[in-house]
Amino acid sequence: MTDTTTAEIQDYYRGKAAEAAEAKSCCAPDPTRFGPGAYGDIGPDEATDAALLASLGCGNPTAVAELRDGETVLDLGSGAGLDLILSARRVGSDGQVFGLDFLEEMLAVARQNIEDAEVDNVILLKGTIEQIPLPAATVDVIISNCVINLSLDKPAVFAEMARVLAPGGRLGITDVVAEDHLTPADRAERGGVSQCIAGALSQAEYLSLLAEVGLTGAEVVFTQDAADGMHSAIIRARKPGADECGPDSGCC
């Protein structure tokens, strides 16, 4: 796709969204609730059709994260830019939104969608979620939409999230998560990595990795079925503030 135009790339991802809805795959067993269907309350003045139709996620992290005016937001695996546009509007002109993706083609799509949406508080970053190209303690909120399950080094992802979060910062993400009784082999039997199934963590594994990097108040709440014993889920956690006790604070 390196020689295609941005418009052609947008058409490509629109097609992928349609395929996902029809086939009920790629994190979209229910096309009314996954992908674009998860954003049913989004008005035409909030995001462009191109950005909405290119959404292939398993939820709406901008709703989960409860974004506030003036916050700094990081979207891991920002894709075609829908969550960037929504976040930019919600944090306002005093806020800042970073979108991280490793594909230049996807960044080109996001760049065009952001320009079309006429938001100017978004910065796109090329890189991986295992090595976030931002300084430590610079982000108030991390969002992500069905991307962490795709990583081959999930402990690195969780360590990086904890590193870049400012004290008191929080996670508000959506992902596919397995019930605890399913082994990795069980998950692989239910779907491939590209379907956001084989690489999914279990609920207990998610909570353990969040705790290991010092994030507190963690919860993993199943919202809807993705496969047998697999669910779209809302994941929340926070980094203790400077005046709070935490695993690395030394005060407890």
Coordinates of N, CA and C in Angstrom, one line a residue:
M1 N 0.8 -1.2 0.0 CA 0.0 0.0 0.0 C 0.8 1.3 0.0
T2 N 2.2 1.1 -0.1 CA 3.0 2.3 0.0 C 2.9 3.3 -1.1
D3 N 2.4 2.8 -2.3 CA 2.3 3.7 -3.4 C 0.9 4.2 -3.7
T4 N 0.0 3.9 -2.7 CA -1.4 4.3 -2.9 C -1.6 5.7 -2.3
T5 N -2.7 6.3 -2.7 CA -3.0 7.6 -2.2 C -3.8 7.5 -0.9
T6 N -3.8 8.6 -0.1 CA -4.6 8.6 1.2 C -6.0 8.2 1.0
A7 N -6.6 8.7 -0.1 CA -8.0 8.4 -0.4 C -8.2 6.9 -0.6
E8 N -7.3 6.2 -1.3 CA -7.3 4.8 -1.6 C -7.2 4.0 -0.3
I9 N -6.3 4.5 0.6 CA -6.1 3.8 1.9 C -7.4 3.9 2.7
Q10 N -8.0 5.1 2.7 CA -9.3 5.3 3.4 C -10.3 4.3 2.9
D11 N -10.4 4.1 1.6 CA -11.3 3.2 1.0 C -11.0 1.8 1.4
Y12 N -9.7 1.5 1.5 CA -9.3 0.1 1.9 C -9.9 -0.2 3.3
Y13 N -9.7 0.8 4.3 CA -10.2 0.5 5.6 C -11.7 0.6 5.8
R14 N -12.3 1.3 4.9 CA -13.8 1.3 4.9 C -14.2 -0.1 4.5
G15 N -13.5 -0.7 3.5 CA -13.8 -2.1 3.1 C -13.6 -3.1 4.1
K16 N -12.5 -2.9 4.9 CA -12.2 -3.8 6.0 C -13.3 -3.7 7.0
A17 N -13.8 -2.5 7.3 CA -14.9 -2.4 8.3 C -16.1 -3.1 7.8
A18 N -16.4 -3.0 6.5 CA -17.6 -3.7 6.0 C -17.4 -5.2 6.1
E19 N -16.2 -5.7 5.8 CA -16.0 -7.1 5.8 C -16.1 -7.6 7.3
A20 N -15.6 -6.8 8.2 CA -15.7 -7.2 9.6 C -17.2 -7.3 10.1
A21 N -18.0 -6.3 9.6 CA -19.4 -6.3 10.0 C -20.1 -7.5 9.4
E22 N -19.8 -7.8 8.2 CA -20.5 -8.9 7.5 C -20.1 -10.3 8.0
A23 N -18.8 -10.4 8.2 CA -18.2 -11.7 8.7 C -18.3 -11.9 10.2
K24 N -18.6 -10.8 10.9 CA -18.6 -10.9 12.4 C -17.3 -11.4 12.9
S25 N -16.2 -10.8 12.4 CA -14.8 -11.1 12.8 C -14.0 -9.9 13.1
C26 N -12.7 -10.1 13.3 CA -11.8 -9.0 13.6 C -12.4 -8.1 14.7
C27 N -12.6 -8.7 15.8 CA -13.2 -8.0 17.0 C -14.6 -7.6 16.8
A28 N -15.3 -8.1 15.9 CA -16.7 -7.6 15.6 C -17.7 -8.7 15.4
P29 N -18.0 -9.5 16.5 CA -19.0 -10.6 16.3 C -20.4 -10.0 16.2
D30 N -20.6 -8.8 16.7 CA -21.9 -8.1 16.6 C -21.6 -6.7 16.0
P31 N -21.9 -6.6 14.7 CA -21.6 -5.3 14.0 C -22.4 -4.1 14.5
T32 N -23.4 -4.4 15.3 CA -24.1 -3.2 15.9 C -23.5 -2.7 17.1
R33 N -22.5 -3.5 17.7 CA -21.9 -3.1 19.0 C -20.4 -3.1 18.9
F34 N -19.8 -3.6 17.9 CA -18.3 -3.6 17.7 C -18.1 -2.7 16.5
G35 N -16.8 -2.3 16.3 CA -16.5 -1.4 15.2 C -17.3 -0.1 15.2
P36 N -17.8 0.4 14.1 CA -18.6 1.6 14.1 C -19.8 1.5 15.0
G37 N -20.3 0.3 15.2 CA -21.5 0.1 16.0 C -21.4 0.5 17.4
A38 N -20.1 0.5 17.9 CA -19.9 0.9 19.3 C -20.0 2.4 19.5
Y39 N -20.1 3.1 18.4 CA -20.1 4.6 18.5 C -21.5 5.1 18.0
G40 N -22.6 4.4 18.4 CA -23.9 4.8 17.9 C -24.4 6.1 18.4
D41 N -23.8 6.7 19.5 CA -24.2 8.0 20.0 C -23.4 9.1 19.5
I42 N -22.5 8.8 18.5 CA -21.6 9.9 18.0 C -22.4 10.7 16.9
G43 N -22.4 12.0 17.1 CA -23.1 12.8 16.1 C -22.3 13.1 14.9
P44 N -22.9 13.6 13.8 CA -22.1 13.9 12.6 C -21.2 15.1 12.8
D45 N -21.4 15.9 13.8 CA -20.5 17.0 14.1 C -19.3 16.6 14.9
E46 N -19.2 15.4 15.4 CA -18.2 14.9 16.3 C -17.0 14.2 15.5
A47 N -17.3 13.5 14.5 CA -16.3 12.8 13.7 C -16.8 12.6 12.3
T48 N -15.8 12.5 11.4 CA -16.2 12.3 10.0 C -16.6 10.8 9.7
D49 N -17.4 10.6 8.6 CA -17.8 9.3 8.3 C -16.6 8.4 8.0
A50 N -15.6 8.9 7.4 CA -14.4 8.1 7.0 C -13.7 7.6 8.3
A51 N -13.6 8.4 9.3 CA -13.0 8.0 10.6 C -13.9 6.9 11.3
L52 N -15.2 7.2 11.3 CA -16.1 6.2 11.9 C -16.1 4.9 11.2
L53 N -16.2 4.9 9.9 CA -16.3 3.6 9.2 C -15.0 2.8 9.3
A54 N -13.9 3.4 9.5 CA -12.6 2.7 9.6 C -12.4 2.1 11.0
S55 N -13.3 2.3 11.9 CA -13.1 1.8 13.3 C -13.3 0.3 13.3
L56 N -12.3 -0.5 13.8 CA -12.4 -1.9 13.8 C -12.3 -2.5 15.2
G57 N -12.5 -1.6 16.2 CA -12.3 -2.0 17.6 C -13.4 -2.7 18.3
C58 N -13.3 -3.0 19.6 CA -14.2 -3.8 20.3 C -15.0 -3.0 21.4
G59 N -14.9 -1.7 21.2 CA -15.6 -0.8 22.2 C -15.4 0.6 21.9
N60 N -15.7 1.5 22.8 CA -15.5 2.9 22.7 C -14.7 3.4 23.9
P61 N -13.4 3.4 23.8 CA -12.6 3.8 25.0 C -12.8 5.3 25.4
T62 N -13.2 6.1 24.5 CA -13.4 7.6 24.9 C -14.5 7.7 25.8
A63 N -15.5 6.8 25.8 CA -16.6 6.8 26.8 C -16.1 6.2 28.1
V64 N -15.3 5.2 28.0 CA -14.8 4.5 29.2 C -13.9 5.4 30.0
A65 N -13.1 6.2 29.4 CA -12.1 7.0 30.0 C -12.6 8.3 30.7
E66 N -13.8 8.7 30.4 CA -14.4 9.9 31.0 C -13.5 11.1 30.9
L67 N -13.1 11.5 29.7 CA -12.1 12.5 29.5 C -12.7 13.9 29.9
R68 N -11.7 14.7 30.4 CA -12.1 16.0 30.9 C -11.2 17.1 30.3
D69 N -11.8 18.3 30.3 CA -11.1 19.4 29.7 C -9.7 19.6 30.2
G70 N -8.8 19.9 29.3 CA -7.4 20.2 29.6 C -6.5 19.0 29.8
E71 N -7.0 17.8 29.7 CA -6.2 16.6 29.9 C -5.3 16.3 28.7
T72 N -4.2 15.5 29.0 CA -3.3 15.0 28.0 C -3.6 13.5 27.8
V73 N -4.0 13.1 26.6 CA -4.4 11.8 26.3 C -3.5 11.1 25.3
L74 N -3.2 9.8 25.6 CA -2.4 9.0 24.6 C -3.3 7.8 24.2
D75 N -3.4 7.6 22.9 CA -4.1 6.5 22.3 C -3.1 5.5 21.7
L76 N -3.1 4.3 22.3 CA -2.2 3.3 21.9 C -2.8 2.5 20.7
G77 N -2.2 2.5 19.6 CA -2.7 1.9 18.4 C -3.9 2.7 17.8
S78 N -3.6 4.0 17.5 CA -4.6 5.0 17.2 C -5.3 4.8 15.9
G79 N -4.8 3.9 15.0 CA -5.5 3.6 13.8 C -5.9 4.7 12.9
A80 N -7.1 4.7 12.4 CA -7.6 5.7 11.5 C -8.0 7.0 12.2
G81 N -7.9 7.1 13.5 CA -8.0 8.4 14.2 C -9.3 8.8 14.8
L82 N -10.3 7.8 14.8 CA -11.6 8.2 15.4 C -11.5 8.6 16.8
D83 N -10.8 7.8 17.6 CA -10.7 8.1 19.0 C -9.9 9.3 19.3
L84 N -8.9 9.6 18.4 CA -8.1 10.8 18.5 C -9.0 12.1 18.3
I85 N -9.9 12.0 17.3 CA -10.8 13.1 17.0 C -11.8 13.3 18.2
L86 N -12.4 12.3 18.7 CA -13.3 12.4 19.8 C -12.6 12.9 21.1
S87 N -11.4 12.4 21.3 CA -10.7 12.8 22.5 C -10.3 14.3 22.4
A88 N -9.9 14.7 21.2 CA -9.5 16.1 21.0 C -10.6 17.0 21.3
R89 N -11.8 16.7 20.9 CA -13.0 17.5 21.2 C -13.3 17.5 22.7
R90 N -13.1 16.4 23.3 CA -13.5 16.3 24.7 C -12.5 17.0 25.7
V91 N -11.2 17.0 25.3 CA -10.2 17.7 26.2 C -10.1 19.1 25.9
G92 N -10.7 19.6 24.8 CA -10.7 21.0 24.4 C -9.4 21.6 24.0
S93 N -9.4 22.9 23.8 CA -8.2 23.6 23.3 C -7.1 23.6 24.3
D94 N -7.4 23.4 25.5 CA -6.3 23.4 26.6 C -5.7 22.0 26.7
G95 N -6.3 21.0 26.1 CA -5.8 19.6 26.2 C -4.9 19.2 25.0
Q96 N -4.4 18.0 25.1 CA -3.5 17.5 24.1 C -3.7 16.0 23.9
V97 N -3.7 15.6 22.6 CA -3.9 14.2 22.4 C -2.8 13.7 21.5
F98 N -2.2 12.5 21.9 CA -1.2 11.9 21.1 C -1.7 10.5 20.6
G99 N -1.5 10.3 19.3 CA -1.9 9.1 18.7 C -0.6 8.3 18.3
L100 N -0.5 7.0 18.7 CA 0.6 6.2 18.4 C 0.3 5.0 17.6
D101 N 0.9 4.9 16.4 CA 0.7 3.8 15.5 C 2.1 3.4 14.8
F102 N 2.3 2.2 14.5 CA 3.5 1.8 13.9 C 3.5 1.8 12.4
L103 N 2.3 1.9 11.8 CA 2.1 1.8 10.3 C 2.0 3.2 9.7
E104 N 3.0 3.5 8.8 CA 2.9 4.8 8.2 C 1.7 5.0 7.4
E105 N 1.2 3.9 6.7 CA -0.1 4.0 6.0 C -1.2 4.4 6.9
M106 N -1.3 3.8 8.1 CA -2.4 4.1 9.0 C -2.3 5.6 9.5
L107 N -1.1 6.0 9.8 CA -0.9 7.4 10.2 C -1.3 8.4 9.1
A108 N -1.1 8.0 7.8 CA -1.5 8.9 6.8 C -3.1 9.0 6.7
V109 N -3.7 7.9 7.0 CA -5.2 7.9 7.0 C -5.7 8.8 8.2
A110 N -5.1 8.6 9.3 CA -5.4 9.3 10.5 C -5.2 10.8 10.3
R111 N -4.1 11.1 9.7 CA -3.7 12.5 9.4 C -4.8 13.2 8.6
Q112 N -5.2 12.5 7.5 CA -6.3 13.1 6.7 C -7.6 13.2 7.4
N113 N -8.0 12.2 8.2 CA -9.2 12.2 9.0 C -9.2 13.4 10.0
I114 N -8.1 13.6 10.6 CA -7.9 14.6 11.6 C -8.1 16.0 10.9
E115 N -7.4 16.1 9.8 CA -7.5 17.4 9.1 C -9.0 17.7 8.6
D116 N -9.7 16.6 8.1 CA -11.0 16.8 7.7 C -12.0 17.1 8.9
A117 N -11.6 16.6 10.1 CA -12.4 16.9 11.3 C -12.1 18.3 11.9
E118 N -11.1 18.9 11.4 CA -10.7 20.3 11.8 C -10.4 20.4 13.3
V119 N -9.6 19.4 13.8 CA -9.1 19.5 15.2 C -7.6 19.7 15.1
D120 N -7.1 20.5 16.0 CA -5.7 20.9 15.9 C -4.9 20.6 17.2
N121 N -5.4 19.8 18.0 CA -4.7 19.5 19.3 C -4.3 18.0 19.3
V122 N -4.0 17.4 18.1 CA -3.6 16.0 18.0 C -2.2 16.0 17.4
I123 N -1.3 15.2 18.1 CA 0.0 14.9 17.5 C 0.1 13.4 17.3
L124 N 0.5 13.1 16.0 CA 0.7 11.7 15.7 C 2.1 11.2 15.9
L125 N 2.3 10.1 16.4 CA 3.6 9.5 16.7 C 3.8 8.2 16.0
K126 N 4.9 7.9 15.4 CA 5.2 6.6 14.8 C 6.0 5.8 15.8
G127 N 5.5 4.7 16.1 CA 6.3 3.8 17.1 C 5.4 2.7 17.5
T128 N 5.9 1.9 18.5 CA 5.2 0.7 19.0 C 4.8 1.0 20.4
I129 N 3.7 0.2 20.8 CA 3.2 0.3 22.1 C 4.1 -0.3 23.2
E130 N 5.1 -1.1 22.7 CA 6.1 -1.6 23.6 C 7.2 -0.7 23.9
Q131 N 7.4 0.4 23.1 CA 8.4 1.4 23.4 C 7.7 2.8 23.0
I132 N 7.0 3.3 23.9 CA 6.2 4.6 23.7 C 7.2 5.7 23.6
P133 N 7.2 6.5 22.5 CA 8.1 7.6 22.3 C 7.7 8.9 23.0
L134 N 7.5 8.8 24.3 CA 7.1 10.0 25.1 C 7.9 9.9 26.4
P135 N 8.2 11.1 27.0 CA 8.9 11.1 28.3 C 8.0 10.5 29.4
A136 N 8.6 10.1 30.5 CA 7.9 9.6 31.7 C 7.0 10.6 32.3
A137 N 5.9 10.1 32.8 CA 5.0 10.9 33.6 C 4.4 12.2 32.9
T138 N 4.1 12.0 31.6 CA 3.6 13.1 30.8 C 2.2 13.0 30.4
V139 N 1.5 11.9 30.7 CA 0.1 11.6 30.2 C -0.9 11.5 31.3
D140 N -2.0 12.1 31.2 CA -3.1 12.0 32.2 C -3.9 10.8 32.0
V141 N -4.2 10.4 30.7 CA -5.1 9.3 30.4 C -4.5 8.5 29.2
I142 N -4.6 7.2 29.4 CA -4.2 6.3 28.2 C -5.5 5.6 27.8
I143 N -5.8 5.6 26.5 CA -6.9 4.9 25.9 C -6.3 3.9 24.9
S144 N -7.1 2.9 24.6 CA -6.7 2.0 23.5 C -8.0 1.1 23.2
N145 N -8.1 0.8 21.9 CA -9.3 0.0 21.5 C -8.9 -1.3 20.8
C146 N -8.9 -2.3 21.5 CA -8.7 -3.7 21.0 C -7.3 -3.8 20.3
V147 N -6.3 -3.3 21.0 CA -4.9 -3.3 20.4 C -3.9 -4.1 21.3
I148 N -4.1 -4.0 22.6 CA -3.1 -4.6 23.5 C -3.1 -6.2 23.3
N149 N -4.2 -6.8 23.0 CA -4.2 -8.2 22.7 C -3.3 -8.6 21.6
L150 N -3.0 -7.7 20.7 CA -2.2 -8.0 19.5 C -0.7 -8.0 19.8
S151 N -0.3 -7.4 20.9 CA 1.2 -7.3 21.2 C 1.8 -8.6 21.6
L152 N 3.0 -8.8 21.1 CA 3.8 -10.0 21.4 C 4.6 -9.9 22.7
D153 N 4.6 -8.7 23.3 CA 5.4 -8.5 24.6 C 4.5 -7.6 25.5
K154 N 3.5 -8.2 26.0 CA 2.5 -7.5 26.9 C 3.1 -6.9 28.1
P155 N 4.0 -7.6 28.8 CA 4.6 -7.0 30.0 C 5.3 -5.7 29.7
A156 N 5.9 -5.6 28.5 CA 6.6 -4.3 28.1 C 5.5 -3.2 27.9
V157 N 4.4 -3.6 27.3 CA 3.3 -2.6 27.1 C 2.8 -2.1 28.5
F158 N 2.6 -2.9 29.4 CA 2.1 -2.5 30.7 C 3.1 -1.6 31.4
A159 N 4.4 -2.0 31.3 CA 5.5 -1.2 32.0 C 5.5 0.2 31.3
E160 N 5.4 0.2 30.0 CA 5.4 1.5 29.3 C 4.2 2.4 29.7
M161 N 3.0 1.8 29.8 CA 1.9 2.6 30.2 C 2.1 3.2 31.6
A162 N 2.6 2.4 32.5 CA 2.9 2.9 33.9 C 3.9 4.0 33.8
R163 N 4.9 3.9 33.0 CA 6.0 4.9 32.9 C 5.5 6.2 32.4
V164 N 4.7 6.2 31.4 CA 4.3 7.5 30.8 C 3.1 8.2 31.5
L165 N 2.4 7.4 32.3 CA 1.3 8.0 33.1 C 1.9 8.9 34.2
A166 N 1.3 10.1 34.3 CA 1.6 11.0 35.4 C 1.0 10.5 36.7
P167 N 1.5 10.8 37.8 CA 0.9 10.4 39.1 C -0.6 10.9 39.1
G168 N -1.4 10.0 39.5 CA -2.9 10.2 39.5 C -3.5 10.0 38.1
G169 N -2.7 9.6 37.1 CA -3.2 9.3 35.8 C -4.0 8.0 35.7
R170 N -4.7 7.7 34.6 CA -5.5 6.6 34.6 C -5.6 5.9 33.2
L171 N -6.0 4.7 33.2 CA -6.3 3.9 32.0 C -7.8 3.8 31.8
G172 N -8.2 3.9 30.5 CA -9.6 3.6 30.2 C -9.6 3.0 28.8
I173 N -9.5 1.7 28.8 CA -9.3 1.0 27.5 C -10.3 -0.1 27.3
T174 N -10.4 -0.5 26.1 CA -11.3 -1.7 25.7 C -10.4 -2.7 25.1
D175 N -10.7 -4.0 25.3 CA -9.9 -5.1 24.7 C -10.7 -6.3 24.8
V176 N -10.2 -7.4 24.1 CA -10.8 -8.7 24.2 C -10.1 -9.4 25.3
V177 N -10.8 -10.0 26.2 CA -10.3 -10.7 27.4 C -10.9 -12.1 27.6
A178 N -10.1 -13.0 28.0 CA -10.6 -14.4 28.1 C -11.0 -14.7 29.6
E179 N -11.9 -15.6 29.7 CA -12.3 -16.1 31.1 C -11.1 -16.9 31.6
D180 N -10.9 -16.9 32.9 CA -9.7 -17.4 33.5 C -9.5 -18.9 33.3
H181 N -10.5 -19.6 33.0 CA -10.3 -21.1 32.8 C -9.8 -21.5 31.5
L182 N -9.7 -20.5 30.5 CA -9.2 -20.8 29.2 C -7.7 -20.7 29.2
T183 N -7.1 -21.8 28.7 CA -5.6 -21.7 28.5 C -5.3 -21.0 27.2
P184 N -4.0 -20.6 27.0 CA -3.6 -20.0 25.8 C -4.0 -20.9 24.6
A185 N -3.9 -22.2 24.7 CA -4.3 -23.1 23.6 C -5.8 -23.1 23.4
D186 N -6.5 -23.0 24.4 CA -8.0 -22.8 24.3 C -8.3 -21.6 23.5
R187 N -7.6 -20.5 23.8 CA -7.9 -19.2 23.1 C -7.6 -19.3 21.6
A188 N -6.4 -20.0 21.3 CA -6.0 -20.1 19.9 C -7.0 -21.0 19.2
E189 N -7.7 -21.9 19.8 CA -8.7 -22.7 19.1 C -9.9 -21.9 18.7
R190 N -10.2 -20.8 19.4 CA -11.4 -20.0 19.2 C -11.2 -18.9 18.2
G191 N -10.0 -18.6 17.7 CA -9.8 -17.6 16.7 C -8.3 -17.2 16.6
G192 N -7.9 -16.6 15.6 CA -6.5 -16.2 15.3 C -6.2 -14.9 16.0
V193 N -4.9 -14.5 15.9 CA -4.4 -13.3 16.5 C -5.1 -12.1 15.8
S194 N -5.3 -12.2 14.5 CA -5.9 -11.1 13.7 C -7.3 -10.9 14.0
Q195 N -8.0 -11.9 14.6 CA -9.3 -11.7 15.1 C -9.4 -11.2 16.5
C196 N -8.3 -10.8 17.1 CA -8.2 -10.3 18.5 C -8.6 -11.4 19.5
I197 N -8.3 -12.7 19.2 CA -8.7 -13.8 20.1 C -7.5 -14.5 20.6
A198 N -6.7 -15.0 19.8 CA -5.6 -15.9 20.2 C -4.6 -15.2 21.2
G199 N -4.4 -13.9 20.9 CA -3.5 -13.2 21.8 C -4.0 -12.5 23.0
A200 N -5.3 -12.8 23.3 CA -6.0 -12.1 24.4 C -5.5 -12.6 25.7
L201 N -5.4 -11.8 26.7 CA -5.1 -12.1 28.1 C -6.3 -12.6 28.8
S202 N -6.1 -13.4 29.9 CA -7.3 -13.7 30.7 C -7.5 -12.6 31.7
Q203 N -8.7 -12.6 32.3 CA -9.0 -11.5 33.3 C -8.0 -11.5 34.4
A204 N -7.6 -12.6 34.9 CA -6.6 -12.7 36.0 C -5.2 -12.2 35.5
E205 N -4.8 -12.6 34.3 CA -3.6 -12.1 33.8 C -3.5 -10.6 33.6
Y206 N -4.6 -10.0 33.1 CA -4.7 -8.6 33.0 C -4.5 -7.9 34.3
L207 N -5.3 -8.4 35.3 CA -5.2 -7.7 36.7 C -3.8 -7.9 37.3
S208 N -3.2 -9.1 37.0 CA -1.8 -9.3 37.6 C -0.8 -8.4 36.9
L209 N -0.9 -8.2 35.6 CA 0.1 -7.3 34.9 C -0.1 -5.9 35.3
L210 N -1.3 -5.4 35.5 CA -1.6 -4.1 36.0 C -1.0 -3.9 37.4
A211 N -1.2 -4.8 38.3 CA -0.6 -4.7 39.6 C 0.9 -4.8 39.6
E212 N 1.5 -5.6 38.8 CA 3.0 -5.7 38.7 C 3.6 -4.4 38.4
V213 N 3.0 -3.5 37.6 CA 3.6 -2.2 37.3 C 3.1 -1.1 38.2
G214 N 2.4 -1.4 39.2 CA 2.1 -0.4 40.2 C 0.8 0.3 40.0
L215 N -0.1 -0.1 39.1 CA -1.3 0.5 38.8 C -2.4 -0.1 39.8
T216 N -3.2 0.8 40.3 CA -4.2 0.4 41.4 C -5.6 0.5 41.0
G217 N -6.5 0.1 41.8 CA -7.9 0.2 41.5 C -8.3 -0.5 40.2
A218 N -7.6 -1.5 39.8 CA -7.9 -2.1 38.5 C -9.2 -2.9 38.5
E219 N -9.8 -2.9 37.4 CA -11.0 -3.7 37.1 C -11.1 -4.1 35.7
V220 N -11.5 -5.3 35.4 CA -11.7 -5.8 34.1 C -13.2 -6.3 34.0
V221 N -14.0 -5.5 33.3 CA -15.5 -5.8 33.3 C -15.9 -6.3 31.9
F222 N -16.4 -7.5 31.8 CA -16.8 -8.0 30.6 C -18.1 -7.3 30.1
T223 N -18.2 -7.0 28.8 CA -19.3 -6.3 28.3 C -20.2 -7.1 27.3
Q224 N -19.5 -7.9 26.5 CA -20.3 -8.7 25.5 C -19.4 -9.8 25.0
D225 N -20.0 -10.8 24.4 CA -19.3 -12.0 23.9 C -18.5 -11.7 22.6
A226 N -17.3 -12.2 22.6 CA -16.5 -12.2 21.4 C -16.3 -13.5 20.8
A227 N -16.3 -14.5 21.6 CA -16.2 -16.0 21.3 C -16.5 -16.7 22.5
D228 N -16.5 -18.1 22.4 CA -16.9 -18.9 23.6 C -15.9 -18.7 24.7
G229 N -16.3 -18.1 25.8 CA -15.4 -17.8 26.9 C -14.5 -16.6 26.7
M230 N -14.8 -15.8 25.7 CA -14.0 -14.6 25.4 C -15.0 -13.4 25.3
H231 N -14.5 -12.3 25.8 CA -15.4 -11.1 25.9 C -14.7 -9.8 25.5
S232 N -15.5 -8.9 24.9 CA -15.0 -7.5 24.9 C -15.1 -7.1 26.4
A233 N -14.1 -6.3 26.8 CA -14.1 -5.8 28.2 C -13.6 -4.4 28.3
I234 N -14.1 -3.8 29.4 CA -13.6 -2.5 29.8 C -12.6 -2.7 30.9
I235 N -11.4 -2.0 30.7 CA -10.3 -2.1 31.7 C -10.0 -0.7 32.2
R236 N -10.0 -0.6 33.5 CA -9.7 0.7 34.1 C -8.7 0.4 35.2
A237 N -7.8 1.4 35.4 CA -6.8 1.3 36.5 C -6.2 2.7 36.6
R238 N -5.5 3.0 37.7 CA -4.9 4.3 37.9 C -3.5 4.2 38.5
K239 N -2.7 5.2 38.3 CA -1.4 5.3 38.9 C -1.5 6.2 40.1
P240 N -1.1 5.7 41.3 CA -1.2 6.4 42.5 C -0.6 7.8 42.4
G241 N -1.3 8.8 43.0 CA -0.8 10.2 43.0 C 0.4 10.3 43.9
A242 N 1.1 11.4 43.8 CA 2.3 11.6 44.6 C 2.1 11.5 46.1
D243 N 0.9 11.8 46.6 CA 0.6 11.8 48.0 C -0.1 10.5 48.4
E244 N -0.1 9.5 47.5 CA -0.8 8.3 47.8 C 0.2 7.1 48.0
C245 N -0.2 6.1 48.8 CA 0.6 5.0 48.9 C 0.4 4.1 47.7
G246 N 1.5 3.6 47.3 CA 1.5 2.6 46.1 C 2.7 1.7 46.3
P247 N 2.8 0.7 45.4 CA 3.9 -0.3 45.5 C 5.3 0.3 45.6
D248 N 5.5 1.4 44.9 CA 6.8 2.0 44.9 C 7.0 3.3 45.7
S249 N 6.0 3.6 46.5 CA 6.0 4.8 47.2 C 6.9 4.8 48.5
G250 N 7.0 3.6 49.1 CA 7.8 3.5 50.3 C 7.0 3.9 51.5
C251 N 5.8 4.3 51.4 CA 5.1 4.8 52.6 C 4.2 3.8 53.3
C252 N 4.1 2.6 52.7 CA 3.2 1.6 53.3 C 4.0 0.3 53.6

